[in-house]
mmCIF file of C-alpha atoms and ligand atoms in Angstrom:
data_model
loop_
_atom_site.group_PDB
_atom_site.id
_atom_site.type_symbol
_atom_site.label_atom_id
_atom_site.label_comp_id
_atom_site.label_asym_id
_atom_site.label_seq_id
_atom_site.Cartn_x
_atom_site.Cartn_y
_atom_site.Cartn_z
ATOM 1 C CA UNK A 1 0.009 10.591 -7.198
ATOM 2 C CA UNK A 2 -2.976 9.626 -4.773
ATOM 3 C CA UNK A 3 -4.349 11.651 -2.391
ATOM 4 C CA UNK A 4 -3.327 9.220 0.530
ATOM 5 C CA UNK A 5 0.237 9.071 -0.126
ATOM 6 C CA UNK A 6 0.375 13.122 -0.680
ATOM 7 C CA UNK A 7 -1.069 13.879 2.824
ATOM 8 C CA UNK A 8 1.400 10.998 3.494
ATOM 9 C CA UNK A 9 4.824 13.196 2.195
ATOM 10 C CA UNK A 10 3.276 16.085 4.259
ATOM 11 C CA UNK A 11 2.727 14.239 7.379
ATOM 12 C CA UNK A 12 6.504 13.310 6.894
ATOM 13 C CA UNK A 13 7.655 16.399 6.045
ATOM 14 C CA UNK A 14 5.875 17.945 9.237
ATOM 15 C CA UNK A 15 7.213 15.165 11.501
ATOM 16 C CA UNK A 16 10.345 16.219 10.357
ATOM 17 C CA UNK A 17 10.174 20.112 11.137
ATOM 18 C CA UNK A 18 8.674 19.496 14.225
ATOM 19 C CA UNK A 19 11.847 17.539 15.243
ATOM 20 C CA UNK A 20 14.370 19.707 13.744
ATOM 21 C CA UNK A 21 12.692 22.570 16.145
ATOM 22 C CA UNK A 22 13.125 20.412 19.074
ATOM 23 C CA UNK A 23 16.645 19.660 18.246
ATOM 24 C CA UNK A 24 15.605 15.861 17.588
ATOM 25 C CA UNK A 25 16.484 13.137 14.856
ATOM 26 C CA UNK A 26 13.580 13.059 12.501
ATOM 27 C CA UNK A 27 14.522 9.224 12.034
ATOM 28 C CA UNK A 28 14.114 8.819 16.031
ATOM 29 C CA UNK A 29 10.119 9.526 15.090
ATOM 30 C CA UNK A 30 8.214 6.712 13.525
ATOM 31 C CA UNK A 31 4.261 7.640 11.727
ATOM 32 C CA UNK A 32 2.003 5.207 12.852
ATOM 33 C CA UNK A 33 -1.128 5.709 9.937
ATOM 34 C CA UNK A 34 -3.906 4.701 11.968
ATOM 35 C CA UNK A 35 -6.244 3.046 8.920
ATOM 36 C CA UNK A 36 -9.058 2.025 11.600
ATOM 37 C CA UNK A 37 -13.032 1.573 9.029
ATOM 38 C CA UNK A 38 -10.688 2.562 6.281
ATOM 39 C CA UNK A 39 -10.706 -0.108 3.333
ATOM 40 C CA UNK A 40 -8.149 -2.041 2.229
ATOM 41 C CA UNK A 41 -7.095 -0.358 -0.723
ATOM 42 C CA UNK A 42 -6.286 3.122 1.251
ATOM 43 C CA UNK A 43 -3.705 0.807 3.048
ATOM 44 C CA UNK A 44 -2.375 -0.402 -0.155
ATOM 45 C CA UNK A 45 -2.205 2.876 -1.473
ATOM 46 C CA UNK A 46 0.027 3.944 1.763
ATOM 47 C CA UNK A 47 2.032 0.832 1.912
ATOM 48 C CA UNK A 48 2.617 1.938 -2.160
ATOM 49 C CA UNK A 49 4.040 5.078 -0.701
ATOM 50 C CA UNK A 50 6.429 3.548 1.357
ATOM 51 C CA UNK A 51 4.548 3.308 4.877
ATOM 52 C CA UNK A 52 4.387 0.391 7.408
ATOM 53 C CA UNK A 53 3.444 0.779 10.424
ATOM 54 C CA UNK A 54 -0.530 0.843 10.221
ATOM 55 C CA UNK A 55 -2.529 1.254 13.787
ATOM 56 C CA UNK A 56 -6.345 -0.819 14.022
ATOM 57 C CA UNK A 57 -9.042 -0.166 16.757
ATOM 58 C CA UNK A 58 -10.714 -3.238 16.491
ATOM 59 C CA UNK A 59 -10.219 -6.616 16.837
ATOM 60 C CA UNK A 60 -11.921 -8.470 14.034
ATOM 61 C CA UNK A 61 -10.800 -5.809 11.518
ATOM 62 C CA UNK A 62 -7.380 -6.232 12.599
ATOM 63 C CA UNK A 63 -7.024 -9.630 12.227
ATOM 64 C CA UNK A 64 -9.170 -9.506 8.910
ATOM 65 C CA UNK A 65 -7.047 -6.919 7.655
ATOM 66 C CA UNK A 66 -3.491 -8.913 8.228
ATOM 67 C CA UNK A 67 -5.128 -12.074 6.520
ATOM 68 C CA UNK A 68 -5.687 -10.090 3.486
ATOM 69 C CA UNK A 69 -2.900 -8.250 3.614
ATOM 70 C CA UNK A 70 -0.338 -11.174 5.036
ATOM 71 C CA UNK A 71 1.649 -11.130 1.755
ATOM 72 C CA UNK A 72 3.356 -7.503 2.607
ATOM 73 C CA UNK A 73 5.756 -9.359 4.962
ATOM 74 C CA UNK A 74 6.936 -6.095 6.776
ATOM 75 C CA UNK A 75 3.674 -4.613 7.571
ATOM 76 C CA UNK A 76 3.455 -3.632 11.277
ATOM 77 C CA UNK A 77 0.047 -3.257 12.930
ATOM 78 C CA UNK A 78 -0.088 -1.148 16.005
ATOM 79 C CA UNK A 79 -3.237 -2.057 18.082
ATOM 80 C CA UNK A 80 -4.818 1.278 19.404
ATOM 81 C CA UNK A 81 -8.173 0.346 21.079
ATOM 82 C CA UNK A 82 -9.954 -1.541 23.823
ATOM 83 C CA UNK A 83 -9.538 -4.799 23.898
ATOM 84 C CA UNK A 84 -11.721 -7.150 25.978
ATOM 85 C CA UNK A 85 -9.901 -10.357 27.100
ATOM 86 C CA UNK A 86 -11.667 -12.824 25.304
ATOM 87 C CA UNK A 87 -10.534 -10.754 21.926
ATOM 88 C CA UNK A 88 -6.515 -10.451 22.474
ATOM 89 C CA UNK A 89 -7.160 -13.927 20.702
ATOM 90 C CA UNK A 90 -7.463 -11.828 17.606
ATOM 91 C CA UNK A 91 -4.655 -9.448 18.477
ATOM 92 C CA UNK A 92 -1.827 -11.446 19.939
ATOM 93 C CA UNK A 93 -1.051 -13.670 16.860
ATOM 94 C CA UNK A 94 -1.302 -10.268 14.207
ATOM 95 C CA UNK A 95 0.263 -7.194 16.036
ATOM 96 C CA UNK A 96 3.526 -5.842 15.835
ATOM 97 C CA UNK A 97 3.103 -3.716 18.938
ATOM 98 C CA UNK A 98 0.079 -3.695 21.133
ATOM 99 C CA UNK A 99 0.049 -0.131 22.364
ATOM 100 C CA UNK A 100 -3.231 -0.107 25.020
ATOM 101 C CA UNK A 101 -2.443 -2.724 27.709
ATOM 102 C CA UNK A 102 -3.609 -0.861 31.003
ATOM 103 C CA UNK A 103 -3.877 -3.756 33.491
ATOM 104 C CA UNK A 104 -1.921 -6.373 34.512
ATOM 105 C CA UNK A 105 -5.097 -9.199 33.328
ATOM 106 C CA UNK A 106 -4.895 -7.915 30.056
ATOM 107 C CA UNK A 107 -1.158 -8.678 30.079
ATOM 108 C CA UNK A 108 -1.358 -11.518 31.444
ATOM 109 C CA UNK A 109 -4.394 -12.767 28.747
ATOM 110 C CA UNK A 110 -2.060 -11.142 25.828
ATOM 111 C CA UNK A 111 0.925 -12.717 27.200
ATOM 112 C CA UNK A 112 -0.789 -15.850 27.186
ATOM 113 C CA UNK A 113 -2.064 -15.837 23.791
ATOM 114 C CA UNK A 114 1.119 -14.727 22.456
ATOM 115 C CA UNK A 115 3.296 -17.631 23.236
ATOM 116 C CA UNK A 116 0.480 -20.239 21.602
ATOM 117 C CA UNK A 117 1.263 -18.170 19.035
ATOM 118 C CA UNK A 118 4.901 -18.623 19.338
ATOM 119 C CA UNK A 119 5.669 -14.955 19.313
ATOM 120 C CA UNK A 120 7.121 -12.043 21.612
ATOM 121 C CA UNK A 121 5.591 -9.117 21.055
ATOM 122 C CA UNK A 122 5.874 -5.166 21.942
ATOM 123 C CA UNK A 123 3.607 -3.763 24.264
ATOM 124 C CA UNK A 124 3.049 -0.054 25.791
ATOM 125 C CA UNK A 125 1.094 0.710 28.882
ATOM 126 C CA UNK A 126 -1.272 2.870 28.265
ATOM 127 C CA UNK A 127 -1.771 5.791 31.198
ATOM 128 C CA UNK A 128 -4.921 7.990 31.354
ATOM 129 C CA UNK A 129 -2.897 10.923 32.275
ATOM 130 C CA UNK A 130 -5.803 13.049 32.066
ATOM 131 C CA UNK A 131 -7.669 10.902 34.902
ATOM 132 C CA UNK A 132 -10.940 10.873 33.170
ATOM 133 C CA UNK A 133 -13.733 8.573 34.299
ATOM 134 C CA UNK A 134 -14.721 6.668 31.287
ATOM 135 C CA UNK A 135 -11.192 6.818 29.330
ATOM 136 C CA UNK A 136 -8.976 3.510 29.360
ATOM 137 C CA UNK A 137 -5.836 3.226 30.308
ATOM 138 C CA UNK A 138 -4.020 2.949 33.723
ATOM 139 C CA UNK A 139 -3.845 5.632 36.685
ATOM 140 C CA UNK A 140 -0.426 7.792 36.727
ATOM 141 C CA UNK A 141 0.432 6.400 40.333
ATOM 142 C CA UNK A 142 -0.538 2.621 39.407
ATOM 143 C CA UNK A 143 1.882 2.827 36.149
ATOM 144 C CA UNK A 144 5.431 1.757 37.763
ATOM 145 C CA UNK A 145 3.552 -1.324 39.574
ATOM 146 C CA UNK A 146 1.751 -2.844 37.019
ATOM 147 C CA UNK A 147 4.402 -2.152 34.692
ATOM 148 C CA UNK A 148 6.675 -4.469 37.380
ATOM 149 C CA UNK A 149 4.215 -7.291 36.858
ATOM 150 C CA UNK A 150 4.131 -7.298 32.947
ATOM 151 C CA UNK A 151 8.039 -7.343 33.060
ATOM 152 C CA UNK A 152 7.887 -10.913 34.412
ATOM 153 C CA UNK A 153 5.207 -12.058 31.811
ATOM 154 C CA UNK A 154 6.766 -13.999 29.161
ATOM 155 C CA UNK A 155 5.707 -13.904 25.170
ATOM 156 C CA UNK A 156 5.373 -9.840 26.000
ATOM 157 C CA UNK A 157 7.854 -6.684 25.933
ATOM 158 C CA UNK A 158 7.078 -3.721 27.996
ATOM 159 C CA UNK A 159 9.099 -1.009 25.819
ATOM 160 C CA UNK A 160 6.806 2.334 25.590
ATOM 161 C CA UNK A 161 3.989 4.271 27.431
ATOM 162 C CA UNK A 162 0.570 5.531 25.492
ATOM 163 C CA UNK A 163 -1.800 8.113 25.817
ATOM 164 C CA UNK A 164 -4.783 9.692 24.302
ATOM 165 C CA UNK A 165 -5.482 13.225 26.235
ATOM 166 C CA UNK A 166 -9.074 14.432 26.901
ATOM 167 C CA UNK A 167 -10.342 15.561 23.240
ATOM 168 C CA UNK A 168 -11.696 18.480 22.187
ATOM 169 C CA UNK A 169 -8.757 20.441 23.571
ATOM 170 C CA UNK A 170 -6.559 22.920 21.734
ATOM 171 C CA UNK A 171 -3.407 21.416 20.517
ATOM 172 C CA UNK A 172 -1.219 24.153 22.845
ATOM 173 C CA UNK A 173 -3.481 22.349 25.601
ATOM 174 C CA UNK A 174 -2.737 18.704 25.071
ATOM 175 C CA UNK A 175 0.935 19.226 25.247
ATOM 176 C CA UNK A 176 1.183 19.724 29.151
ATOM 177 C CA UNK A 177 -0.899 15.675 28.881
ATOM 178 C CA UNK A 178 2.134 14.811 26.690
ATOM 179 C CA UNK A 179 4.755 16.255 29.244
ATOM 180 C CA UNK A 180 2.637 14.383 31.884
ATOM 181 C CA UNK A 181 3.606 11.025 30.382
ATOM 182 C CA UNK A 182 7.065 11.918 29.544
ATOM 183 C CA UNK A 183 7.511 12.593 32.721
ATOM 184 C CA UNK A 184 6.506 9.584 34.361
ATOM 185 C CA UNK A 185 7.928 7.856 31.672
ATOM 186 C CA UNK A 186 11.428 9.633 32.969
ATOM 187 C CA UNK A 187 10.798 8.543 36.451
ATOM 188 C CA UNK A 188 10.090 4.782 35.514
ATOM 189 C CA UNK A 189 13.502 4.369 34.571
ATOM 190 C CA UNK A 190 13.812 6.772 31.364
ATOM 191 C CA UNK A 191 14.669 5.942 27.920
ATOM 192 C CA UNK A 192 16.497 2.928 28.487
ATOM 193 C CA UNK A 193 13.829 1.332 30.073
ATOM 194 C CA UNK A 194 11.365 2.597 27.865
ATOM 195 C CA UNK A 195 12.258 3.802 25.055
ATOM 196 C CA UNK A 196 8.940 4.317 23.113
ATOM 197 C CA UNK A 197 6.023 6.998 23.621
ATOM 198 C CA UNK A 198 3.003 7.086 21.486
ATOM 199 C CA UNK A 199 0.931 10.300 21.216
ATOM 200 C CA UNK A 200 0.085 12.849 19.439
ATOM 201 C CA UNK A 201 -3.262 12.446 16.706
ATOM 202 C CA UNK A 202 -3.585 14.404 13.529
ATOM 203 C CA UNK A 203 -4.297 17.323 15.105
ATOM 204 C CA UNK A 204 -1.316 17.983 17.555
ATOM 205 C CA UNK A 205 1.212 15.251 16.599
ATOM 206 C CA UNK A 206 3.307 18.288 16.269
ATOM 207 C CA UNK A 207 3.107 19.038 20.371
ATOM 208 C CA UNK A 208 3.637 15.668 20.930
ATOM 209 C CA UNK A 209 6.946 15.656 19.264
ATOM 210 C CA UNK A 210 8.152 18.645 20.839
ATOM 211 C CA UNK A 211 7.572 16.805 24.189
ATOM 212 C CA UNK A 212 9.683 13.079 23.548
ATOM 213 C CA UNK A 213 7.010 11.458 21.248
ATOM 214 C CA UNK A 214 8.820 8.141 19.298
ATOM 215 C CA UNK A 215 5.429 7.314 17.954
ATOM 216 C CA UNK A 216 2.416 9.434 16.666
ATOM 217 C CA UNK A 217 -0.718 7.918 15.615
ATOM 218 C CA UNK A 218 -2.512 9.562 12.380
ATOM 219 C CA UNK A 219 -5.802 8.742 10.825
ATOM 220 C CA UNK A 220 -7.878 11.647 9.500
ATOM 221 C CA UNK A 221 -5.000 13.743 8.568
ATOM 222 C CA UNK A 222 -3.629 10.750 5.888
ATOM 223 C CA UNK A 223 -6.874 8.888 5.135
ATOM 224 C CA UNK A 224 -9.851 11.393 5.133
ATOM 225 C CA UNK A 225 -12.728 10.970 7.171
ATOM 226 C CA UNK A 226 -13.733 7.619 8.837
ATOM 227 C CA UNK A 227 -16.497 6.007 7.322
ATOM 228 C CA UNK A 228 -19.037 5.677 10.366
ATOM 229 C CA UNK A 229 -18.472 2.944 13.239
ATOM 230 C CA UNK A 230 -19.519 -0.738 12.513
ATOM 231 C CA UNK A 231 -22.266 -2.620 14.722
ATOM 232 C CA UNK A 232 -19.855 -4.227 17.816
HETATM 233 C C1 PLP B 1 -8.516 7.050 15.857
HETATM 234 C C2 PLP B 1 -7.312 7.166 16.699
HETATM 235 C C3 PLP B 1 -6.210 7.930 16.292
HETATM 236 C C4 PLP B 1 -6.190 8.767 15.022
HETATM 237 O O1 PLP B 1 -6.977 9.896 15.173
HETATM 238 P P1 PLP B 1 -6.995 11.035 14.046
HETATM 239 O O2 PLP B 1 -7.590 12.196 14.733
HETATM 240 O O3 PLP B 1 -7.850 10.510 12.932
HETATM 241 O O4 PLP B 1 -5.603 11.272 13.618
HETATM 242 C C5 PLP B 1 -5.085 7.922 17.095
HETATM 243 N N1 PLP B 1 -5.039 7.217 18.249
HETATM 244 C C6 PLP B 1 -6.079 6.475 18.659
HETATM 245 C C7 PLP B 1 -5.971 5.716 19.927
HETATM 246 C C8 PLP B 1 -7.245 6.439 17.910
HETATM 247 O O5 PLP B 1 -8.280 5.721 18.362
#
């Protein structure tokens, strides 16, 4: 068996503790294996083991990535990084759900390029719960505005709220970030109006489900270590 899809059955089999002990369905929780500067053949070696929904960073290597990989018809790429406007041209034809929009221009720009691609597709707001300077992602108290405006775009589908807390906290520490956004996520209308909320990294995806997570984003913990950063 590889390595990958090992840390893979763990990852699974934690997801699913962690949401027996908070009285949820394990099936409710979906692992998004973030594969960001990993090579193809780690995503192979996943998809081999039965996983699909694969998160990217970056444009180019996204839309690289689903060329070479656009025979796996079911593949599902989560977009989980910046994304200046004049590269949602990448994005918009390629992902399954694009998890970081955080201002209504982006939306707009994505919701353009979406329907010249013929396509509706899924997108979170993402909410910089921690309110830190230089993180993306929108404030708490501008969330249930802008997330008015991208409900009238066409070509998109507001369904979920994102985070990514302040790092280098303890995993006990990033939970009360995670209660932060389920809570605004309850008084934006709740889970019928958005059903999906993505947090929770390799290193406290277990807090994250014990506060309402539907989607937790894993890299290190399934692939290793990241190869370093490519020139932007
Ligand atoms: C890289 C990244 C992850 C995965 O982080 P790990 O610590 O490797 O699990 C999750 N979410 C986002 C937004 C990321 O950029």
């Amino acid at each position: 068996m590889s390595t990958v899809s090992k840390h893979l059955m763990q990852i699974q089999s934690m997801i699913h503790d962690a949401a027996i002990r908070s009285h949820r369905d394990p099936q409710s929780i979906t692992l998004v294996a973030v594969s960001k500067r990993q090579p193809i053949e780690s995503i192979l070696e996943a998809y081999d083991a039965g996983q699909r929904h694969f998160g990217e960073n970056y444009a180019q290597e996204l839309r690289d990535k689903a060329l070479a990989l656009s025979h796996l018809k079911d593949i599902c790429w989560h977009f989980i990084g910046n994304l200046q406007r004049n590269k949602v041209k990448y994005v918009a034809p390629t992902a399954a759900v694009m998890e970081c929009i955080d201002s209504v221009r982006i939306a707009q720009e994505f919701s353009a390029r979406a329907r010249q691609a013929q396509r509706t597709v899924d997108v979170f707001l993402q909410v910089n719960v921690g309110e830190e300077e230089q993180k993306s992602g929108c404030a708490k108290t501008d969330a249930p505005a802008i997330a008015r405006q991208i409900r009238q775009l066409p070509g998109i589908r507001l369904t979920g709220l994102m985070t990514i807390p302040p790092f280098h906290l303890e995993a006990n520490e990033t939970r009360l970030y995670f209660s932060a956004l389920r809570e605004l996520r309850d008084s934006m209308g709740g889970q019928n109006e958005l059903p999906h909320l993505s947090m929770g990294m390799s290193h406290d995806f277990q807090e994250a489900i014990a506060e309402g997570a539907t989607m937790v984003r894993v890299g290190t913990a399934i692939f290793g270590d990241r190869p370093p950063k490519p020139e932007e």
